[in-house]
Short mmCIF file of C-alpha atoms in Angstrom, two decimals:
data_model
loop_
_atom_site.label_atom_id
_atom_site.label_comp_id
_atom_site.label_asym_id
_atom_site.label_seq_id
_atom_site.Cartn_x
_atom_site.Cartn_y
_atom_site.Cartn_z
CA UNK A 1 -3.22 12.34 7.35
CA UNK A 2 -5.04 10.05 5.29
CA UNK A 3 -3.86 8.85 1.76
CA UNK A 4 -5.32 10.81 -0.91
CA UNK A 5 -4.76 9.57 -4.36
CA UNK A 6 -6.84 9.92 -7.48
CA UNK A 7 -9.43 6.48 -7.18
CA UNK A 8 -8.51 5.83 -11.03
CA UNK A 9 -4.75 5.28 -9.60
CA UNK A 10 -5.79 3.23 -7.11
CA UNK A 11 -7.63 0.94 -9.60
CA UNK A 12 -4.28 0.09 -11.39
CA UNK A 13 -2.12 -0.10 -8.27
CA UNK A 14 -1.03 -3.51 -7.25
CA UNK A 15 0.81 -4.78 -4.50
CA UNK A 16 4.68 -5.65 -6.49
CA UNK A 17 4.57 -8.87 -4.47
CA UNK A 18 4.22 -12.16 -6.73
CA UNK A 19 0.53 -12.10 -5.81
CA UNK A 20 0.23 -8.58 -7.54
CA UNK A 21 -3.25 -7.65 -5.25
CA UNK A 22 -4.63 -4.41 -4.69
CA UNK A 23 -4.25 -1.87 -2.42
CA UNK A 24 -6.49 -0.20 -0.37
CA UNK A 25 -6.20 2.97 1.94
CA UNK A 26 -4.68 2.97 5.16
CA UNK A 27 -3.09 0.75 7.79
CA UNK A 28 -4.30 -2.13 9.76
CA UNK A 29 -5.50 -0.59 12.96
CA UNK A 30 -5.07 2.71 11.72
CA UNK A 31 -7.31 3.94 8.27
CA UNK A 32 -5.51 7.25 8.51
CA UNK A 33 -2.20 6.10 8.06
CA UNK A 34 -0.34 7.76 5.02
CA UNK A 35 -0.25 3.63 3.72
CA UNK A 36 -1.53 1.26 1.59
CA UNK A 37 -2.17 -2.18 1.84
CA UNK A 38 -2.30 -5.36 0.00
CA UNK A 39 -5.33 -7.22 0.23
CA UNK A 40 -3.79 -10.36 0.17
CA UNK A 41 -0.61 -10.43 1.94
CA UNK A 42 -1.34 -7.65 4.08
CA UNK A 43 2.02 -5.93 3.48
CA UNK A 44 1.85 -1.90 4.41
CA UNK A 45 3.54 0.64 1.69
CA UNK A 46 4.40 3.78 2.93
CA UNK A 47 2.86 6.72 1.16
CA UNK A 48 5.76 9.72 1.30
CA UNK A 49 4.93 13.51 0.17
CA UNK A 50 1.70 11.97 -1.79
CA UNK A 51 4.07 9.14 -3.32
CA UNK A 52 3.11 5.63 -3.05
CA UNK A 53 6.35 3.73 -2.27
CA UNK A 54 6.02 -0.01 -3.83
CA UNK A 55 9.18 -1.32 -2.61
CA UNK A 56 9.00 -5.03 -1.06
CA UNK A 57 12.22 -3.58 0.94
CA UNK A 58 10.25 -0.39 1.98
CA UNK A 59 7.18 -2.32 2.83
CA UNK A 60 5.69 -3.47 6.72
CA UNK A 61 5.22 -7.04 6.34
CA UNK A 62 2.15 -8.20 8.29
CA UNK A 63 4.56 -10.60 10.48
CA UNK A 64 6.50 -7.64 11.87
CA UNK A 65 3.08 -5.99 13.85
#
């Protein structure tokens, strides 16, 4: 299932890292993940029961694919 979040939320979302980008839909590989990911370190935040889920711990860092 694909992430479906109000765009206006998306706007303000950033990625927690110290480069604070934004996020954008999806997975690397996969656009229908329940994810987002940072356009500029590529990190992938799980999206649980509609919740984004900005943790650094919680995150997929690009490395680990």
């Amino acid at each position: 299932m694909a992430v479906d979040l109000d765009p206006r939320l998306l706007e303000i979302l950033a990625c927690p890292s110290d480069d604070h980008a934004a996020l954008t839909p999806g997975a690397p590989g996969d656009p229908g993940a329940d994810a987002l990911t940072c356009t500029e370190c590529g990190r992938v935040y799980p999206v649980e029961d509609g919740v984004p889920v900005l943790l650094l711990d919680a995150a997929e860092h690009p490395d680990a694919r």
